[in-house]
């Protein structure tokens, strides 16, 4: 968590919001419209040709030291390969019909950070393009989950399911939501960082990292010479990742995908020729590591992990016999020094030194199914003592009102027969894999009064933590929480648990560090409402219309769980979701954290504390200031 002098997070902001809503509602709405127009104007300016050309020049200058050149493609066959990889024909038309022809098919994005509402053209370009990349990926991920939800709710024609990843990319491309589309980029891609993680090949194309959905080598023609610009290198499993700075890459071709045609010798053409030409020109090649996950049947799962590993130089190539007797090319690539190490390598290295900096083996004391360790490699400090709990502590006077519950005997459905689905607007808010489909003001899970199975996919947060988390000492923000495994977008992380108390008691406790006021989670749907999206974005719904403000606060100072250690960020990767399941009191929903994007291993988990400048004041009414050290691209420099 943040430093010891961290003031209360929510309460003062709650009072301000409540007062403003009573006295100046029209003014607040006007300001929302102003900020919305300002953001849309910024997005439009970023997409303008002038901006795009400037970004191309910036990228070219970054790559010039490596001997890279930036040109538009002249090789028609390469362009055709890229275009042919898009969803075509009936499948593409079906996707557009689903998304444009269904009125209730809408999406809402989780918040990025409050600083986004103040973006203008003068902002740092690197921050802007990074924000556009993250937005495009979040749109893609929400679309995939929404499409999957639609497929799961359809009981007929299960053997004719569409490819949700290609369909989502088709929609985004049609709506000009792809990023870095000015032409093939040699070298670093603006807005994409080493270690960024993707769970579909199509995501690589959305952000301009690797344009081909099928081919392992992306290449272009420069001055009548083919040059490779990126490769996707698959290894069998993440544990097989080689920690050296060299990569032996197998060439493309020779593996027919149609009929029973036998394999044939690979040819030194197209992508293979592009890699060979990179040797003499010293052109850097982007490497994306792909890791296939295997199910119990031994077959690769549709969703794999792709991690951007940085820039490599091709040092040599040779020909050798493949396992089936045909000739294949091998290329030796060396990683350019000075780049960040990808987190998978760091995780494997940490396994070899697992006891380094270990303070506590399991801070939950066995209460969580997965142990939560505490490590400190900064100093000798240990976390302040507290009682770890897994369920909220309610006041002794409180008697919860149990919801009626659904009468489903098997799997809950999206039809009107499931009362829980009806309360959620006619659909179950989670996919079958437990991922939340999209952010909502309030989510109803099945609870103890429901007759459905305990393993119903509408019971997510109540089953506890599913990912390996670690509490660690940060350099500048006290204790924090990071993940030791990859976390897909939409995944449940943990609940913010503690003592539920009234605001009056919170004032008397005089302990502001671990307070979370209920009813005013950070929400910025107004920023996205009206922005260009592939399908109609649902209208922003005020939390006050769904969650009743009752003056309650969660105090995790003496009783709490891992959620109490999660830090603030101006560019968070989690968001807080209101959830009800074991009672029906909208004044005190459970505060549950979900992943707003794909989170690689060893990345810190953060959410937005929702401060505003001038919000926090001392006893004399003077505004206090506190520096923000989150270090994100969008950091405002001040927490309040």
Coordinates of C-alpha atoms in Angstrom, one line a residue:
X1 CA 0.0 0.0 0.0
X2 CA 1.0 3.6 -0.1
X3 CA 3.2 5.4 2.4
X4 CA 2.1 5.6 6.0
X5 CA 0.9 9.2 5.7
X6 CA -1.6 8.2 3.0
X7 CA -4.9 10.0 3.8
X8 CA -8.3 8.5 3.4
X9 CA -9.0 7.5 -0.1
X10 CA -12.7 7.9 -0.7
X11 CA -14.5 9.7 2.0
X12 CA -13.8 13.3 1.2
X13 CA -14.4 12.7 -2.5
X14 CA -17.7 11.1 -1.6
X15 CA -18.8 14.2 0.3
X16 CA -17.8 16.4 -2.6
X17 CA -19.6 14.3 -5.2
X18 CA -22.8 14.1 -3.1
X19 CA -22.8 17.9 -2.5
X20 CA -22.1 18.7 -6.1
X21 CA -24.9 16.4 -7.3
X22 CA -27.4 18.3 -5.1
X23 CA -26.3 21.9 -5.8
X24 CA -24.7 21.9 -9.3
X25 CA -25.9 19.0 -11.3
X26 CA -26.2 20.9 -14.5
X27 CA -22.7 22.3 -14.1
X28 CA -21.3 18.8 -13.6
X29 CA -23.0 17.5 -16.7
X30 CA -21.7 20.5 -18.7
X31 CA -18.1 19.8 -17.5
X32 CA -18.5 16.1 -18.5
X33 CA -19.5 17.2 -22.0
X34 CA -16.6 19.6 -22.2
X35 CA -14.1 16.9 -21.1
X36 CA -15.7 14.4 -23.5
X37 CA -15.4 16.8 -26.5
X38 CA -11.8 17.6 -25.4
X39 CA -10.9 13.9 -25.4
X40 CA -12.6 13.2 -28.7
X41 CA -10.8 16.1 -30.2
X42 CA -7.5 14.8 -29.0
X43 CA -8.2 11.3 -30.4
X44 CA -9.2 12.9 -33.8
X45 CA -6.0 14.9 -33.9
X46 CA -3.9 11.9 -33.1
X47 CA -5.5 10.0 -36.0
X48 CA -5.0 12.9 -38.5
X49 CA -2.5 12.4 -41.3
X50 CA -0.3 15.2 -40.0
X51 CA 0.0 13.4 -36.6
X52 CA 0.5 10.1 -38.3
X53 CA 3.3 11.4 -40.5
X54 CA 5.0 13.0 -37.5
X55 CA 4.8 9.7 -35.6
X56 CA 6.4 8.0 -38.6
X57 CA 9.3 10.4 -38.5
X58 CA 9.7 9.8 -34.8
X59 CA 9.8 6.1 -35.3
X60 CA 12.2 6.4 -38.2
X61 CA 14.6 8.5 -36.1
X62 CA 14.6 5.9 -33.3
X63 CA 15.5 3.2 -35.8
X64 CA 18.1 5.1 -37.8
X65 CA 20.9 4.2 -35.4
X66 CA 20.2 0.6 -36.2
X67 CA 20.3 1.1 -39.9
X68 CA 16.5 0.8 -40.2
X69 CA 14.4 2.5 -42.9
X70 CA 10.7 3.2 -42.9
X71 CA 8.8 3.0 -46.1
X72 CA 5.4 2.0 -47.3
X73 CA 5.2 -1.5 -48.8
X74 CA 5.8 -1.9 -52.5
X75 CA 5.6 -5.7 -52.7
X76 CA 2.0 -6.5 -53.8
X77 CA 2.3 -10.1 -52.8
X78 CA 3.2 -9.2 -49.2
X79 CA 0.3 -6.8 -49.0
X80 CA -2.1 -9.5 -50.4
X81 CA -0.9 -11.9 -47.7
X82 CA -1.8 -9.4 -45.0
X83 CA -5.2 -8.6 -46.5
X84 CA -6.0 -12.3 -47.1
X85 CA -5.4 -13.0 -43.4
X86 CA -8.4 -10.9 -42.5
X87 CA -11.8 -12.5 -41.9
X88 CA -13.5 -12.7 -45.3
X89 CA -16.8 -13.8 -46.7
X90 CA -19.7 -15.1 -44.7
X91 CA -17.9 -15.1 -41.4
X92 CA -17.0 -11.4 -41.6
X93 CA -20.5 -10.5 -42.7
X94 CA -21.9 -12.5 -39.8
X95 CA -19.7 -10.6 -37.4
X96 CA -20.8 -7.2 -38.6
X97 CA -24.4 -8.4 -38.5
X98 CA -24.1 -9.5 -34.9
X99 CA -22.5 -6.3 -33.8
X100 CA -24.3 -3.7 -35.8
X101 CA -27.7 -5.4 -36.0
X102 CA -28.3 -6.2 -32.3
X103 CA -29.2 -3.1 -30.3
X104 CA -28.3 -4.6 -26.9
X105 CA -24.9 -5.7 -28.1
X106 CA -22.9 -2.9 -26.5
X107 CA -19.6 -2.5 -24.6
X108 CA -18.3 -0.3 -21.9
X109 CA -14.6 -0.1 -21.0
X110 CA -13.1 -0.1 -17.6
X111 CA -11.3 3.1 -16.6
X112 CA -7.8 4.0 -17.6
X113 CA -7.0 6.7 -15.1
X114 CA -8.3 10.1 -14.2
X115 CA -5.5 11.9 -16.1
X116 CA -7.1 10.8 -19.4
X117 CA -9.9 13.4 -19.0
X118 CA -7.3 16.2 -19.2
X119 CA -5.5 15.0 -22.4
X120 CA -4.8 17.7 -25.0
X121 CA -2.7 18.0 -28.1
X122 CA 0.2 19.4 -26.2
X123 CA 0.6 16.2 -24.2
X124 CA 3.6 13.9 -24.7
X125 CA 3.1 12.0 -27.9
X126 CA 4.6 8.8 -26.4
X127 CA 1.9 8.9 -23.8
X128 CA -0.8 9.5 -26.3
X129 CA 0.2 6.6 -28.6
X130 CA 0.6 4.3 -25.6
X131 CA -2.9 5.2 -24.5
X132 CA -4.3 4.5 -28.0
X133 CA -2.6 1.1 -28.1
X134 CA -4.1 0.2 -24.7
X135 CA -7.5 1.4 -25.7
X136 CA -7.4 -0.6 -29.0
X137 CA -6.4 -3.7 -27.1
X138 CA -9.1 -3.2 -24.5
X139 CA -11.7 -2.8 -27.2
X140 CA -10.5 -6.0 -28.8
X141 CA -10.5 -7.9 -25.5
X142 CA -14.0 -6.7 -24.6
X143 CA -15.3 -7.5 -28.1
X144 CA -13.8 -11.0 -27.8
X145 CA -15.5 -11.6 -24.5
X146 CA -18.8 -10.2 -25.8
X147 CA -18.6 -12.4 -28.9
X148 CA -17.8 -15.4 -26.8
X149 CA -20.8 -14.6 -24.5
X150 CA -23.0 -14.6 -27.6
X151 CA -21.6 -17.9 -28.8
X152 CA -22.0 -19.5 -25.4
X153 CA -25.6 -18.5 -25.1
X154 CA -26.4 -20.1 -28.4
X155 CA -27.3 -23.8 -28.0
X156 CA -27.7 -24.4 -31.8
X157 CA -25.0 -24.8 -34.4
X158 CA -22.2 -25.2 -31.9
X159 CA -20.0 -26.8 -34.6
X160 CA -20.2 -23.7 -36.7
X161 CA -18.8 -21.1 -34.3
X162 CA -17.0 -18.1 -35.6
X163 CA -13.4 -17.3 -34.8
X164 CA -14.0 -14.6 -32.2
X165 CA -10.5 -13.2 -32.4
X166 CA -10.6 -12.7 -36.2
X167 CA -14.1 -11.4 -36.0
X168 CA -13.2 -8.8 -33.3
X169 CA -10.2 -7.7 -35.5
X170 CA -12.5 -7.5 -38.5
X171 CA -14.8 -5.1 -36.6
X172 CA -12.0 -2.9 -35.3
X173 CA -10.4 -2.7 -38.7
X174 CA -13.7 -1.7 -40.3
X175 CA -14.1 1.1 -37.7
X176 CA -10.5 2.4 -38.1
X177 CA -9.6 1.4 -34.5
X178 CA -6.3 -0.3 -35.6
X179 CA -3.2 1.6 -34.3
X180 CA 0.1 2.3 -36.3
X181 CA -1.6 1.9 -39.7
X182 CA 0.6 4.4 -41.6
X183 CA 2.6 1.5 -43.1
X184 CA 5.0 -1.3 -42.0
X185 CA 7.2 -0.2 -39.2
X186 CA 10.9 -1.3 -38.9
X187 CA 12.2 -1.4 -35.4
X188 CA 10.2 -0.4 -32.3
X189 CA 6.5 0.1 -32.7
X190 CA 5.1 3.3 -31.1
X191 CA 3.1 2.5 -28.0
X192 CA 4.2 -1.1 -27.7
X193 CA 6.6 -2.0 -24.9
X194 CA 9.0 -5.0 -24.4
X195 CA 7.1 -7.5 -22.2
X196 CA 3.6 -6.6 -23.4
X197 CA 1.5 -9.7 -23.5
X198 CA -1.2 -10.7 -26.0
X199 CA -3.5 -13.7 -25.9
X200 CA -4.5 -13.8 -29.6
X201 CA -2.4 -13.5 -32.8
X202 CA -4.9 -10.9 -34.1
X203 CA -4.0 -8.5 -31.2
X204 CA -0.5 -8.2 -32.7
X205 CA -2.0 -6.9 -36.0
X206 CA -4.3 -4.5 -34.1
X207 CA -1.4 -2.5 -32.7
X208 CA 0.9 -2.9 -35.8
X209 CA 3.4 -5.3 -34.1
X210 CA 3.0 -8.2 -36.6
X211 CA 0.5 -7.7 -39.4
X212 CA -0.1 -11.2 -40.5
X213 CA -2.6 -13.4 -38.7
X214 CA -1.1 -16.6 -40.1
X215 CA 2.4 -16.2 -41.3
X216 CA 5.3 -16.4 -38.9
X217 CA 7.3 -13.8 -40.8
X218 CA 6.1 -10.3 -41.5
X219 CA 8.1 -8.6 -44.3
X220 CA 8.1 -5.6 -46.7
X221 CA 9.9 -4.4 -49.8
X222 CA 12.4 -1.5 -49.5
X223 CA 14.3 -0.3 -52.5
X224 CA 13.5 -3.5 -54.4
X225 CA 14.8 -5.6 -51.5
X226 CA 12.6 -7.8 -49.3
X227 CA 13.3 -7.2 -45.5
X228 CA 11.7 -9.0 -42.6
X229 CA 10.3 -6.7 -39.9
X230 CA 8.9 -9.2 -37.3
X231 CA 8.7 -12.9 -36.5
X232 CA 6.5 -15.0 -34.2
X233 CA 8.7 -17.6 -32.6
X234 CA 6.7 -20.5 -30.9
X235 CA 8.1 -22.6 -28.1
X236 CA 6.2 -25.6 -26.7
X237 CA 5.6 -24.1 -23.3
X238 CA 6.6 -21.1 -21.3
X239 CA 9.0 -23.2 -19.2
X240 CA 11.0 -24.0 -22.3
X241 CA 11.9 -20.3 -22.8
X242 CA 15.6 -20.0 -23.4
X243 CA 17.1 -17.3 -21.2
X244 CA 20.0 -16.6 -23.6
X245 CA 20.0 -13.6 -25.9
X246 CA 20.0 -15.9 -29.0
X247 CA 17.1 -17.3 -31.0
X248 CA 17.3 -20.1 -33.6
X249 CA 14.3 -19.5 -35.8
X250 CA 12.9 -22.0 -38.3
X251 CA 12.0 -20.7 -41.8
X252 CA 8.6 -20.6 -43.3
X253 CA 7.0 -22.7 -46.0
X254 CA 7.2 -26.4 -46.9
X255 CA 4.3 -27.4 -44.7
X256 CA 1.1 -27.6 -46.9
X257 CA -2.1 -27.0 -45.1
X258 CA -4.4 -28.4 -47.8
X259 CA -5.2 -32.0 -48.5
X260 CA -2.7 -34.8 -48.2
X261 CA 0.1 -33.1 -50.1
X262 CA 3.5 -34.1 -48.6
X263 CA 5.9 -31.6 -47.2
X264 CA 8.3 -30.0 -49.5
X265 CA 11.6 -28.1 -49.3
X266 CA 11.5 -24.6 -48.1
X267 CA 12.5 -21.9 -50.6
X268 CA 14.6 -18.8 -50.1
X269 CA 11.8 -16.5 -50.9
X270 CA 9.3 -14.1 -49.3
X271 CA 9.8 -14.1 -45.5
X272 CA 12.8 -16.4 -45.6
X273 CA 14.5 -14.1 -48.1
X274 CA 13.6 -11.1 -46.0
X275 CA 15.4 -12.6 -43.0
X276 CA 18.4 -13.4 -45.1
X277 CA 18.6 -9.8 -46.4
X278 CA 18.4 -8.4 -42.9
X279 CA 21.9 -9.8 -42.3
X280 CA 23.7 -7.5 -44.7
X281 CA 21.5 -4.5 -44.0
X282 CA 21.6 -5.0 -40.3
X283 CA 17.9 -4.4 -40.1
X284 CA 16.4 -5.1 -36.7
X285 CA 13.6 -7.6 -36.5
X286 CA 10.9 -7.6 -33.8
X287 CA 10.6 -11.0 -32.0
X288 CA 7.3 -12.1 -30.5
X289 CA 7.5 -15.2 -28.3
X290 CA 4.5 -17.5 -28.6
X291 CA 3.7 -20.1 -25.9
X292 CA 1.0 -22.7 -26.6
X293 CA -1.0 -24.0 -23.7
X294 CA -2.1 -27.6 -23.8
X295 CA -5.3 -29.1 -22.5
X296 CA -5.9 -32.5 -20.9
X297 CA -6.3 -34.0 -24.4
X298 CA -2.8 -32.8 -25.3
X299 CA -4.1 -30.4 -28.0
X300 CA -3.2 -26.7 -28.0
X301 CA -5.9 -24.5 -26.6
X302 CA -7.3 -21.8 -28.9
X303 CA -5.9 -19.1 -26.6
X304 CA -2.1 -18.9 -26.3
X305 CA 0.2 -16.3 -24.9
X306 CA 2.3 -14.0 -27.1
X307 CA 5.0 -11.8 -25.5
X308 CA 6.9 -9.0 -27.3
X309 CA 10.6 -9.8 -26.7
X310 CA 12.2 -6.8 -28.3
X311 CA 14.5 -6.2 -31.3
X312 CA 16.9 -8.8 -32.7
X313 CA 19.6 -8.8 -35.4
X314 CA 19.9 -11.7 -37.9
X315 CA 23.5 -13.0 -37.7
X316 CA 23.4 -16.0 -40.0
X317 CA 21.4 -18.7 -41.7
X318 CA 21.8 -22.3 -43.0
X319 CA 19.9 -25.1 -44.5
X320 CA 19.3 -28.5 -42.8
X321 CA 17.0 -31.5 -43.1
X322 CA 13.8 -31.3 -41.2
X323 CA 12.2 -34.0 -39.1
X324 CA 10.2 -35.3 -42.2
X325 CA 13.2 -35.2 -44.5
X326 CA 12.6 -32.0 -46.3
X327 CA 15.0 -29.0 -46.4
X328 CA 14.3 -26.2 -44.1
X329 CA 16.1 -22.9 -43.3
X330 CA 17.4 -22.0 -39.8
X331 CA 18.2 -18.4 -38.8
X332 CA 20.3 -17.2 -35.9
X333 CA 19.1 -14.0 -34.3
X334 CA 20.8 -12.1 -31.5
X335 CA 18.9 -9.8 -29.1
X336 CA 20.1 -6.2 -29.2
X337 CA 21.6 -5.3 -25.8
X338 CA 20.2 -2.7 -23.5
X339 CA 16.5 -3.8 -23.7
X340 CA 14.3 -4.7 -20.7
X341 CA 14.2 -8.4 -19.9
X342 CA 10.8 -9.9 -20.5
X343 CA 9.0 -11.0 -17.3
X344 CA 8.9 -14.7 -18.2
X345 CA 12.7 -14.8 -18.0
X346 CA 12.6 -12.9 -14.7
X347 CA 10.0 -15.4 -13.3
X348 CA 12.2 -18.4 -14.2
X349 CA 15.2 -16.7 -12.7
X350 CA 13.2 -16.0 -9.5
X351 CA 12.3 -19.6 -9.2
X352 CA 16.0 -20.4 -8.9
X353 CA 16.3 -17.9 -6.0
X354 CA 12.8 -18.2 -4.5
X355 CA 14.0 -17.6 -1.0
X356 CA 15.7 -14.3 -1.8
X357 CA 14.1 -11.5 0.2
X358 CA 11.3 -13.8 1.5
X359 CA 9.7 -12.3 4.6
X360 CA 6.5 -14.4 4.9
X361 CA 5.8 -17.7 3.1
X362 CA 2.0 -17.2 3.2
X363 CA 0.5 -14.0 4.7
X364 CA -2.9 -15.6 4.6
X365 CA -1.9 -18.3 7.0
X366 CA -3.4 -21.0 4.8
X367 CA -6.8 -19.2 4.4
X368 CA -6.3 -18.8 0.7
X369 CA -6.1 -21.8 -1.6
X370 CA -3.0 -20.3 -3.2
X371 CA -0.3 -19.1 -0.7
X372 CA 0.5 -15.3 -0.9
X373 CA 4.2 -14.7 -0.1
X374 CA 5.8 -11.5 1.0
X375 CA 9.2 -10.5 -0.3
X376 CA 11.4 -7.5 0.4
X377 CA 14.7 -6.9 -1.5
X378 CA 14.7 -3.1 -0.6
X379 CA 15.2 -3.0 3.2
X380 CA 14.5 -5.0 6.4
X381 CA 10.9 -3.8 6.9
X382 CA 8.1 -6.3 7.3
X383 CA 4.3 -5.5 6.9
X384 CA 2.6 -4.1 10.0
X385 CA 0.6 -6.9 11.8
X386 CA -3.0 -7.4 10.9
X387 CA -5.6 -10.2 11.0
X388 CA -6.0 -11.9 7.5
X389 CA -9.7 -12.6 6.8
X390 CA -11.5 -14.0 3.7
X391 CA -15.0 -12.6 4.5
X392 CA -16.3 -9.1 5.2
X393 CA -16.9 -8.3 8.9
X394 CA -20.3 -6.6 9.2
X395 CA -21.5 -4.5 12.2
X396 CA -23.1 -6.5 15.0
X397 CA -26.4 -4.7 14.5
X398 CA -26.6 -5.4 10.8
X399 CA -29.0 -8.1 9.6
X400 CA -28.5 -8.9 5.9
X401 CA -31.5 -9.4 3.6
X402 CA -31.0 -12.5 1.6
X403 CA -31.9 -12.3 -2.1
X404 CA -34.6 -14.7 -3.4
X405 CA -32.2 -16.5 -5.7
X406 CA -32.7 -18.3 -9.0
X407 CA -34.5 -21.6 -9.5
X408 CA -32.0 -23.0 -12.1
X409 CA -31.2 -26.6 -11.6
X410 CA -28.3 -26.8 -14.0
X411 CA -26.3 -24.1 -15.7
X412 CA -27.8 -20.6 -15.4
X413 CA -28.8 -19.1 -18.8
X414 CA -29.4 -15.7 -20.3
X415 CA -33.1 -16.4 -20.7
X416 CA -35.9 -15.0 -18.7
X417 CA -36.1 -18.2 -16.7
X418 CA -33.0 -17.2 -14.6
X419 CA -33.9 -14.5 -12.2
X420 CA -30.2 -13.7 -11.7
X421 CA -29.8 -13.1 -15.4
X422 CA -32.8 -10.9 -15.4
X423 CA -31.3 -8.8 -12.6
X424 CA -28.2 -8.4 -14.7
X425 CA -30.1 -7.0 -17.6
X426 CA -31.0 -10.3 -19.3
X427 CA -27.5 -11.9 -19.4
X428 CA -25.0 -13.6 -17.2
X429 CA -22.1 -11.1 -16.7
X430 CA -19.4 -13.7 -16.9
X431 CA -18.1 -16.1 -19.6
X432 CA -17.9 -19.8 -18.9
X433 CA -14.2 -19.3 -18.1
X434 CA -15.0 -16.9 -15.3
X435 CA -14.0 -13.7 -17.1
X436 CA -16.3 -10.7 -16.6
X437 CA -17.6 -9.6 -20.0
X438 CA -17.6 -5.8 -19.4
X439 CA -17.6 -3.3 -16.6
X440 CA -21.0 -2.6 -15.1
X441 CA -22.3 -0.3 -12.3
X442 CA -23.5 -3.4 -10.4
X443 CA -23.2 -7.2 -10.9
X444 CA -25.4 -9.8 -9.3
X445 CA -23.8 -13.2 -8.8
X446 CA -25.7 -16.3 -7.8
X447 CA -25.7 -16.7 -4.1
X448 CA -26.5 -19.1 -1.2
X449 CA -30.3 -18.8 -2.0
X450 CA -29.8 -20.0 -5.6
X451 CA -30.5 -23.6 -6.5
X452 CA -27.9 -23.8 -9.3
X453 CA -24.7 -25.7 -8.9
X454 CA -21.9 -24.3 -6.6
X455 CA -19.8 -24.3 -9.8
X456 CA -22.2 -22.1 -11.8
X457 CA -20.2 -19.7 -13.9
X458 CA -22.2 -16.8 -12.3
X459 CA -20.3 -17.5 -9.0
X460 CA -16.9 -15.9 -9.5
X461 CA -15.7 -13.6 -6.8
X462 CA -17.0 -15.8 -3.9
X463 CA -14.7 -18.6 -4.8
X464 CA -11.5 -16.8 -3.9
X465 CA -8.2 -16.0 -5.5
X466 CA -7.2 -18.0 -8.6
X467 CA -3.9 -16.5 -9.5
X468 CA -0.5 -16.6 -7.8
X469 CA 0.0 -13.2 -6.1
X470 CA 2.9 -11.8 -4.2
X471 CA 3.2 -8.8 -1.8
X472 CA 6.5 -7.0 -2.4
X473 CA 8.3 -3.9 -1.2
X474 CA 8.4 -1.2 -3.9
X475 CA 11.1 1.4 -4.3
X476 CA 8.9 4.4 -3.7
X477 CA 5.3 3.4 -2.8
X478 CA 5.6 1.1 0.2
X479 CA 4.1 -2.3 -0.2
X480 CA 2.5 -3.4 -3.4
X481 CA 1.0 -6.5 -5.0
X482 CA 2.2 -8.2 -8.2
X483 CA 1.3 -11.3 -10.1
X484 CA 3.6 -14.3 -10.6
X485 CA 1.5 -15.6 -13.6
X486 CA -0.1 -14.2 -16.7
X487 CA -3.5 -12.7 -16.0
X488 CA -6.0 -12.4 -19.0
X489 CA -8.1 -9.3 -19.3
X490 CA -11.4 -9.6 -17.5
X491 CA -10.1 -12.0 -14.8
X492 CA -11.2 -11.8 -11.2
X493 CA -8.2 -10.8 -8.9
X494 CA -9.5 -10.4 -5.4
X495 CA -12.0 -8.6 -3.2
X496 CA -11.3 -5.6 -1.0
X497 CA -12.1 -7.1 2.4
X498 CA -12.1 -5.5 5.9
X499 CA -14.5 -4.2 8.5
X500 CA -17.7 -2.5 7.3
X501 CA -18.2 0.6 9.3
X502 CA -20.2 3.8 9.1
X503 CA -18.6 7.0 8.2
X504 CA -19.1 8.5 11.7
X505 CA -17.1 5.6 13.2
X506 CA -14.4 6.0 10.5
X507 CA -14.0 9.6 11.5
X508 CA -13.4 8.6 15.1
X509 CA -10.8 5.9 14.2
X510 CA -8.4 8.4 12.9
X511 CA -6.8 5.9 10.6
X512 CA -7.1 6.8 6.9
X513 CA -4.6 4.5 5.2
X514 CA -6.8 1.5 4.5
X515 CA -10.2 3.0 4.1
X516 CA -12.4 2.4 0.9
X517 CA -15.6 4.4 0.8
X518 CA -18.4 2.4 -0.8
X519 CA -20.6 3.8 -3.6
X520 CA -18.2 5.9 -5.5
X521 CA -15.7 3.7 -7.3
X522 CA -13.7 5.4 -9.9
X523 CA -15.7 5.5 -13.1
X524 CA -15.0 7.4 -16.4
X525 CA -17.5 6.0 -18.8
X526 CA -18.3 9.5 -19.9
X527 CA -14.9 9.8 -21.4
X528 CA -15.6 6.8 -23.7
X529 CA -19.3 7.7 -24.4
X530 CA -19.3 9.2 -27.9
X531 CA -15.8 8.1 -28.8
X532 CA -15.5 6.1 -32.1
X533 CA -16.1 2.4 -31.2
X534 CA -16.9 -0.6 -33.4
X535 CA -20.3 -1.1 -31.8
X536 CA -22.5 1.2 -29.8
X537 CA -21.1 1.9 -26.4
X538 CA -23.7 1.6 -23.7
X539 CA -24.7 4.9 -22.0
X540 CA -22.9 5.7 -18.8
X541 CA -25.1 4.8 -15.9
X542 CA -24.6 6.8 -12.7
X543 CA -23.6 4.6 -9.8
X544 CA -26.1 6.6 -7.7
X545 CA -28.9 5.0 -9.8
X546 CA -27.7 1.5 -8.9
X547 CA -25.7 1.6 -5.7
X548 CA -27.4 3.4 -2.9
X549 CA -25.0 5.8 -1.0
X550 CA -25.4 4.8 2.6
X551 CA -22.3 6.3 4.2
X552 CA -20.4 3.0 4.6
X553 CA -16.7 2.5 4.5
X554 CA -14.5 -0.6 4.4
X555 CA -11.6 -0.4 7.0
X556 CA -8.8 -2.9 6.2
X557 CA -6.3 -1.5 8.8
X558 CA -6.7 -4.3 11.4
X559 CA -8.7 -6.9 9.4
X560 CA -8.2 -7.4 5.7
X561 CA -6.8 -9.5 2.9
X562 CA -4.3 -9.0 0.0
X563 CA -6.5 -6.2 -1.5
X564 CA -5.3 -3.8 1.2
X565 CA -1.8 -3.7 -0.3
X566 CA -2.8 -2.8 -3.9
X567 CA -1.4 0.6 -4.9
X568 CA -2.7 3.5 -6.8
X569 CA -1.7 4.2 -10.4
X570 CA -2.7 7.0 -12.8
X571 CA -2.7 4.3 -15.5
X572 CA -4.2 1.3 -13.6
X573 CA -4.6 -2.3 -14.9
X574 CA -7.4 -3.2 -12.5
X575 CA -10.8 -1.6 -11.8
X576 CA -13.2 -1.9 -8.8
X577 CA -16.5 -3.6 -9.6
X578 CA -19.6 -3.6 -7.3
X579 CA -20.9 -7.1 -6.7
X580 CA -23.9 -8.5 -4.7
X581 CA -24.6 -12.2 -4.0
X582 CA -25.0 -13.0 -0.3
X583 CA -27.3 -10.1 0.6
X584 CA -29.5 -7.6 -1.3
X585 CA -28.4 -4.4 0.3
X586 CA -27.2 -1.9 -2.4
X587 CA -25.7 0.3 0.3
X588 CA -22.9 -2.1 0.8
X589 CA -21.9 -4.2 -2.2
X590 CA -18.7 -6.2 -2.3
X591 CA -15.8 -4.3 -3.9
X592 CA -14.2 -6.7 -6.3
X593 CA -11.1 -6.1 -8.5
X594 CA -11.0 -7.3 -12.1
X595 CA -8.2 -7.1 -14.7
X596 CA -8.8 -4.3 -17.1
X597 CA -6.2 -5.7 -19.6
X598 CA -3.7 -8.5 -20.0
X599 CA -1.2 -8.4 -17.2
X600 CA 2.2 -10.1 -17.6
X601 CA 4.0 -11.9 -14.8
X602 CA 5.8 -9.7 -12.2
X603 CA 3.8 -6.6 -13.1
X604 CA 2.4 -4.7 -10.2
X605 CA -1.4 -4.7 -9.8
X606 CA -2.9 -1.2 -9.4
X607 CA -6.2 0.6 -9.5
X608 CA -7.1 4.3 -9.4
X609 CA -7.7 5.9 -6.0
X610 CA -9.9 8.6 -7.5
X611 CA -8.3 11.7 -6.0
X612 CA -8.7 15.1 -7.6
X613 CA -6.3 18.1 -7.2
X614 CA -7.4 20.2 -4.2
X615 CA -9.6 17.5 -2.8
X616 CA -7.7 16.7 0.4
X617 CA -7.6 19.5 3.0
X618 CA -6.3 19.9 6.5
X619 CA -8.3 20.9 9.6
X620 CA -8.0 24.6 8.6
X621 CA -9.4 24.0 5.1
X622 CA -6.1 24.4 3.3
X623 CA -5.5 22.1 0.3
X624 CA -2.8 19.5 0.9
X625 CA -0.5 18.0 -1.7
X626 CA 1.0 14.6 -2.2
X627 CA 3.3 13.5 -5.0
X628 CA 2.5 10.5 -7.1
X629 CA 5.3 8.1 -7.8
X630 CA 3.4 5.5 -9.8
X631 CA 5.7 6.0 -12.8
X632 CA 3.1 5.4 -15.5
X633 CA 3.1 7.2 -18.8
X634 CA 0.0 9.1 -17.7
X635 CA 1.3 10.0 -14.2
X636 CA 0.1 13.5 -13.3
X637 CA 2.9 13.9 -10.7
X638 CA 0.4 14.5 -7.9
X639 CA -1.9 12.1 -6.1
X640 CA -4.0 15.1 -4.9

